[in-house]
Amino acid sequence: MEISQIKYFMAIVEHGTFRKAAERLFISQPALTKSVKKLEDELGTPLFERKGVHIELTQAGKIFVPYCGNILNMLDGGTKAVREAVGLKYGHISIAVSAEIFIKNLIFDFLQKNQDVSISCQLMSVDEMVHGLEQGSLDFVISERPVTGELIEWRELISVGLTALVNKDDPLSKRKEISVEELKDNYFCIGHTRSNITSHVFSLCREAGFEPKIRYIGYDPDMSGMLLNMPGSVIVSSEIIDKSIVKTDIGGENNSKPIQIKGTKGKALVGIAQKPIHYRSEAADRFMDEIIKYYSNL
């Protein structure tokens, strides 16, 4: 059995079809099919059940997946350990964040100080984060919802309230705190449909006895920021994001004012999850420590 066979098998599992896996692996589909057939012959059982262009893992395939994941993780960890031991300038960090997490300032500062390090930061749902941690493709994740799973450790870092972000010229901008009821005549702009804030907006407004008036709801946070210049626009955000933005140049150029929303303490949460047995580079450990320190001191 060859390492390439294991990598090919896991690529098919990850991408769902032979065609997509072959494209990502930069090999031909017939070559991939031949490699998997050879692996199945060695194991003495099919690993996939083919249903047209779609495939499903057989029971044997499901059993085989975690073992292959461990083999690749150990190989990757060994490679990184050797490179670092012999003094090579190397360090890769693979993380994921959820929609409400703003760490651009932390990534920028870290890369400025550690210019030989590379960082991969992806936007993921909680389920995707769990999968990435369990498969070993992620060093750690930062989320506004608990991320739990087999051998995954979750640690809450900070819990705060929500804010109403309005234009500085809006009459509400002079307030330090408002109630949800006072936003019933405003127009809500929601810039990320995967964000947990979306459900908060609707539930808070309905609890206050009104349906929110939506000006924009979509995938683009920048669009919400642009629409904030229109009269009556409001963006519900979290204190965490607002405090992070202030630490960047964005904060100095921002023409908006965050106002605390009464009764929302604990609605916004940030935590970090990791799989302790997963090998991480020294750079990944150091970056994780800086993130923990940052949120703990907010």
Coordinates of C-alpha atoms in Angstrom, one line a residue:
M1 CA 0.0 0.0 0.0
E2 CA 1.4 3.4 -1.0
I3 CA 0.9 6.8 0.6
S4 CA -0.3 8.2 -2.7
Q5 CA -3.2 5.7 -2.6
I6 CA -4.2 6.9 0.8
K7 CA -4.0 10.5 -0.3
Y8 CA -6.1 9.7 -3.4
F9 CA -8.7 7.9 -1.3
M10 CA -9.1 10.8 1.2
A11 CA -9.3 13.3 -1.7
I12 CA -12.3 11.4 -3.1
V13 CA -13.9 11.4 0.4
E14 CA -13.3 15.1 0.7
H15 CA -14.5 16.2 -2.7
G16 CA -17.3 13.7 -3.2
T17 CA -16.6 12.6 -6.8
F18 CA -13.8 11.1 -8.7
R19 CA -13.8 13.9 -11.2
K20 CA -13.4 16.7 -8.6
A21 CA -10.8 14.7 -6.7
A22 CA -8.8 14.2 -9.9
E23 CA -9.0 17.9 -10.7
R24 CA -7.7 18.9 -7.3
L25 CA -4.9 16.2 -7.4
F26 CA -3.9 17.3 -11.0
I27 CA -4.1 13.7 -12.3
S28 CA -6.4 12.1 -14.8
Q29 CA -9.6 10.4 -13.7
P30 CA -8.7 7.0 -15.2
A31 CA -5.4 7.1 -13.2
L32 CA -7.3 7.9 -10.0
T33 CA -9.8 5.2 -10.6
K34 CA -7.0 2.7 -11.3
S35 CA -5.2 3.6 -8.0
V36 CA -8.4 3.2 -6.0
K37 CA -9.2 -0.1 -7.6
K38 CA -5.7 -1.4 -6.7
L39 CA -6.2 -0.2 -3.1
E40 CA -9.6 -2.0 -3.0
D41 CA -8.0 -5.2 -4.3
E42 CA -5.3 -5.0 -1.6
L43 CA -8.0 -4.6 1.1
G44 CA -10.2 -7.2 -0.5
T45 CA -13.3 -5.1 -0.4
P46 CA -14.9 -2.1 -2.2
L47 CA -14.5 1.3 -0.4
F48 CA -17.0 3.2 -2.5
E49 CA -20.5 2.4 -3.9
R50 CA -20.9 4.1 -7.2
K51 CA -24.3 5.6 -8.1
G52 CA -23.9 7.3 -11.4
V53 CA -21.6 10.3 -11.0
H54 CA -22.2 10.2 -7.2
I55 CA -20.4 7.9 -4.8
E56 CA -21.0 6.8 -1.2
L57 CA -18.6 5.1 1.2
T58 CA -19.2 1.5 1.9
Q59 CA -19.1 0.3 5.5
A60 CA -15.5 -0.7 5.0
G61 CA -14.8 2.7 3.5
K62 CA -16.2 4.4 6.6
I63 CA -14.1 2.3 8.9
F64 CA -11.0 3.1 6.8
V65 CA -11.4 6.9 6.8
P66 CA -10.2 7.8 10.3
Y67 CA -7.1 5.5 10.0
C68 CA -6.1 7.1 6.7
G69 CA -6.6 10.6 8.4
N70 CA -4.3 9.6 11.2
I71 CA -1.7 8.3 8.8
L72 CA -1.6 11.5 6.8
N73 CA -1.6 13.7 10.0
M74 CA 1.3 11.7 11.4
L75 CA 3.2 12.1 8.1
D76 CA 2.4 15.8 7.9
G77 CA 3.5 16.3 11.5
G78 CA 6.7 14.3 11.0
T79 CA 7.6 16.4 7.9
K80 CA 7.0 19.7 9.8
A81 CA 8.9 18.5 12.9
V82 CA 11.9 17.5 10.8
R83 CA 11.9 20.8 8.9
E84 CA 11.7 22.8 12.1
A85 CA 14.3 20.6 13.9
V86 CA 16.9 21.3 11.2
G87 CA 16.4 25.0 11.4
L88 CA 14.5 25.6 8.1
K89 CA 12.5 28.8 8.0
Y90 CA 9.1 27.2 7.9
G91 CA 5.7 27.5 9.6
H92 CA 2.2 27.1 8.3
I93 CA -1.0 27.8 10.1
S94 CA -4.3 26.5 9.0
I95 CA -7.4 27.9 10.8
A96 CA -11.1 28.6 10.3
V97 CA -13.4 31.3 11.6
S98 CA -17.1 31.7 11.7
A99 CA -18.9 34.7 10.0
E100 CA -18.9 37.0 13.1
I101 CA -15.2 36.6 13.9
F102 CA -13.0 39.6 12.9
I103 CA -9.3 38.8 13.3
K104 CA -7.8 40.6 10.3
N105 CA -5.8 42.9 12.6
L106 CA -4.4 39.9 14.4
I107 CA -3.4 38.1 11.2
F108 CA -1.8 41.2 9.8
D109 CA 0.2 41.9 13.0
F110 CA 1.4 38.3 13.3
L111 CA 2.6 38.1 9.7
Q112 CA 4.3 41.4 10.1
K113 CA 6.3 40.0 13.0
N114 CA 6.8 36.5 11.4
Q115 CA 7.3 37.0 7.7
D116 CA 8.4 33.4 7.0
V117 CA 5.1 32.1 8.2
S118 CA 2.1 31.4 6.0
I119 CA -1.5 31.5 7.2
S120 CA -4.6 29.9 5.6
C121 CA -7.8 31.3 7.1
Q122 CA -11.2 29.9 5.9
L123 CA -14.8 30.9 6.7
M124 CA -16.6 27.8 7.9
S125 CA -19.8 26.6 9.6
V126 CA -19.5 24.8 12.9
D127 CA -20.1 21.4 11.1
E128 CA -17.3 22.2 8.7
M129 CA -15.0 23.2 11.6
V130 CA -15.7 19.9 13.4
H131 CA -14.9 18.0 10.2
G132 CA -11.7 19.9 9.6
L133 CA -10.4 19.4 13.2
E134 CA -11.3 15.7 13.2
Q135 CA -9.6 15.2 9.8
G136 CA -6.5 17.2 10.9
S137 CA -6.7 19.8 8.2
L138 CA -7.2 22.6 10.7
D139 CA -4.8 23.6 13.6
F140 CA -7.6 25.4 15.5
V141 CA -10.8 27.3 14.9
I142 CA -12.4 30.5 16.3
S143 CA -16.2 30.5 16.5
E144 CA -19.2 32.3 18.0
R145 CA -20.8 29.0 18.7
P146 CA -19.4 26.0 20.7
V147 CA -17.4 23.6 18.5
T148 CA -17.5 20.1 20.0
G149 CA -16.7 16.6 18.8
E150 CA -14.6 13.6 19.6
L151 CA -11.3 14.6 21.2
I152 CA -12.1 18.3 20.4
E153 CA -11.5 20.8 23.2
W154 CA -13.6 24.0 23.3
R155 CA -12.7 27.0 25.4
E156 CA -14.9 30.1 25.7
L157 CA -12.8 33.3 25.5
I158 CA -15.3 36.2 25.8
S159 CA -19.0 36.8 26.1
V160 CA -20.5 40.3 25.4
G161 CA -23.6 42.0 24.1
L162 CA -24.8 43.3 20.8
T163 CA -24.6 46.8 19.3
A164 CA -26.6 48.8 16.8
L165 CA -24.2 50.3 14.2
V166 CA -25.6 53.6 12.8
N167 CA -24.3 56.4 10.7
K168 CA -22.6 59.2 12.7
D169 CA -25.2 61.6 11.4
D170 CA -28.1 59.5 12.6
P171 CA -30.0 61.0 15.6
L172 CA -29.5 57.8 17.5
S173 CA -25.7 58.1 17.3
K174 CA -25.7 60.5 20.3
R175 CA -27.0 57.6 22.5
K176 CA -24.8 55.3 24.5
E177 CA -27.5 52.6 24.9
I178 CA -30.8 51.9 23.3
S179 CA -33.5 49.2 23.5
V180 CA -34.5 47.0 20.6
E181 CA -37.9 48.6 20.5
E182 CA -36.3 51.9 19.5
L183 CA -35.1 50.3 16.3
K184 CA -38.5 49.4 14.9
D185 CA -38.5 52.3 12.4
N186 CA -35.0 51.6 11.2
Y187 CA -34.0 49.5 8.2
F188 CA -31.7 46.5 9.0
C189 CA -28.8 45.7 6.8
I190 CA -27.5 42.1 7.2
G191 CA -24.3 41.4 5.4
H192 CA -23.7 37.7 5.9
T193 CA -26.4 35.1 5.6
R194 CA -24.3 32.5 7.5
S195 CA -23.9 34.8 10.5
N196 CA -25.5 34.0 13.8
I197 CA -26.4 37.7 14.1
T198 CA -29.1 37.1 11.4
S199 CA -31.2 34.9 13.8
H200 CA -30.5 37.3 16.6
V201 CA -32.0 40.2 14.7
F202 CA -35.2 38.5 13.9
S203 CA -35.6 36.9 17.4
L204 CA -34.9 40.2 19.2
C205 CA -37.3 42.2 17.1
R206 CA -40.1 39.6 17.4
E207 CA -39.6 39.4 21.1
A208 CA -40.0 43.2 21.2
G209 CA -43.3 42.9 19.2
F210 CA -42.4 43.9 15.7
E211 CA -41.0 42.5 12.4
P212 CA -37.7 44.0 11.4
K213 CA -37.7 46.1 8.2
I214 CA -35.0 44.7 6.0
R215 CA -33.1 47.0 3.7
Y216 CA -30.5 44.4 2.6
I217 CA -29.7 40.8 3.4
G218 CA -27.0 39.0 1.6
Y219 CA -23.5 37.5 1.5
D220 CA -21.6 40.8 1.3
P221 CA -20.7 42.7 4.6
D222 CA -19.2 45.6 2.6
M223 CA -22.6 46.2 1.0
S224 CA -24.1 46.6 4.4
G225 CA -21.4 49.1 5.3
M226 CA -22.1 51.1 2.1
L227 CA -25.9 51.1 2.9
L228 CA -25.2 52.5 6.3
N229 CA -25.0 56.0 4.6
M230 CA -28.7 55.8 3.7
P231 CA -31.0 57.4 6.3
G232 CA -32.4 55.0 8.9
S233 CA -30.0 52.1 8.2
V234 CA -28.8 50.0 11.1
I235 CA -26.4 47.0 11.3
V236 CA -26.7 44.8 14.4
S237 CA -23.2 43.7 15.3
S238 CA -21.3 42.6 18.4
E239 CA -19.1 44.5 20.8
I240 CA -16.3 42.1 19.9
I241 CA -16.3 43.1 16.2
D242 CA -16.6 46.8 17.0
K243 CA -13.6 46.7 19.4
S244 CA -11.5 44.8 16.9
I245 CA -12.3 47.2 14.0
V246 CA -11.2 50.1 16.2
K247 CA -7.7 48.6 16.3
T248 CA -7.4 48.8 12.5
D249 CA -7.3 51.6 10.0
I250 CA -10.9 50.7 9.2
G251 CA -11.9 52.2 12.6
G252 CA -10.4 55.5 11.7
E253 CA -12.1 55.8 8.4
N254 CA -15.4 54.3 9.6
N255 CA -18.3 56.8 9.4
S256 CA -20.4 54.8 11.9
K257 CA -21.2 54.7 15.6
P258 CA -21.9 51.6 17.7
I259 CA -24.6 51.8 20.4
Q260 CA -25.0 49.1 23.0
I261 CA -28.4 47.3 22.8
K262 CA -30.0 46.8 26.2
G263 CA -30.6 43.2 27.4
T264 CA -28.3 41.5 25.0
K265 CA -25.5 40.6 27.3
G266 CA -24.1 37.2 26.5
K267 CA -25.6 37.1 22.9
A268 CA -22.2 37.4 21.4
L269 CA -19.6 34.8 22.1
V270 CA -16.1 33.9 21.0
G271 CA -14.4 30.6 21.7
I272 CA -11.5 28.6 20.4
A273 CA -11.5 24.9 19.6
Q274 CA -8.6 22.5 18.9
K275 CA -7.7 18.8 18.9
P276 CA -4.9 18.4 21.4
I277 CA -3.4 15.3 19.7
H278 CA -3.1 17.1 16.4
Y279 CA 0.5 18.2 15.6
R280 CA 0.8 22.0 15.3
S281 CA 3.8 24.0 14.2
E282 CA 5.5 26.3 16.7
A283 CA 4.0 29.2 14.7
A284 CA 0.5 27.8 15.0
D285 CA 0.9 27.4 18.8
R286 CA 2.2 30.9 19.1
F287 CA -0.6 32.4 17.0
M288 CA -3.2 30.5 19.1
D289 CA -1.7 31.9 22.3
E290 CA -1.9 35.4 20.9
I291 CA -5.5 35.0 19.9
I292 CA -6.4 33.7 23.4
K293 CA -4.6 36.6 25.0
Y294 CA -6.2 39.2 22.7
Y295 CA -9.8 38.1 23.4
S296 CA -9.2 37.5 27.1
N297 CA -8.0 41.1 27.4
L298 CA -10.8 42.8 25.5

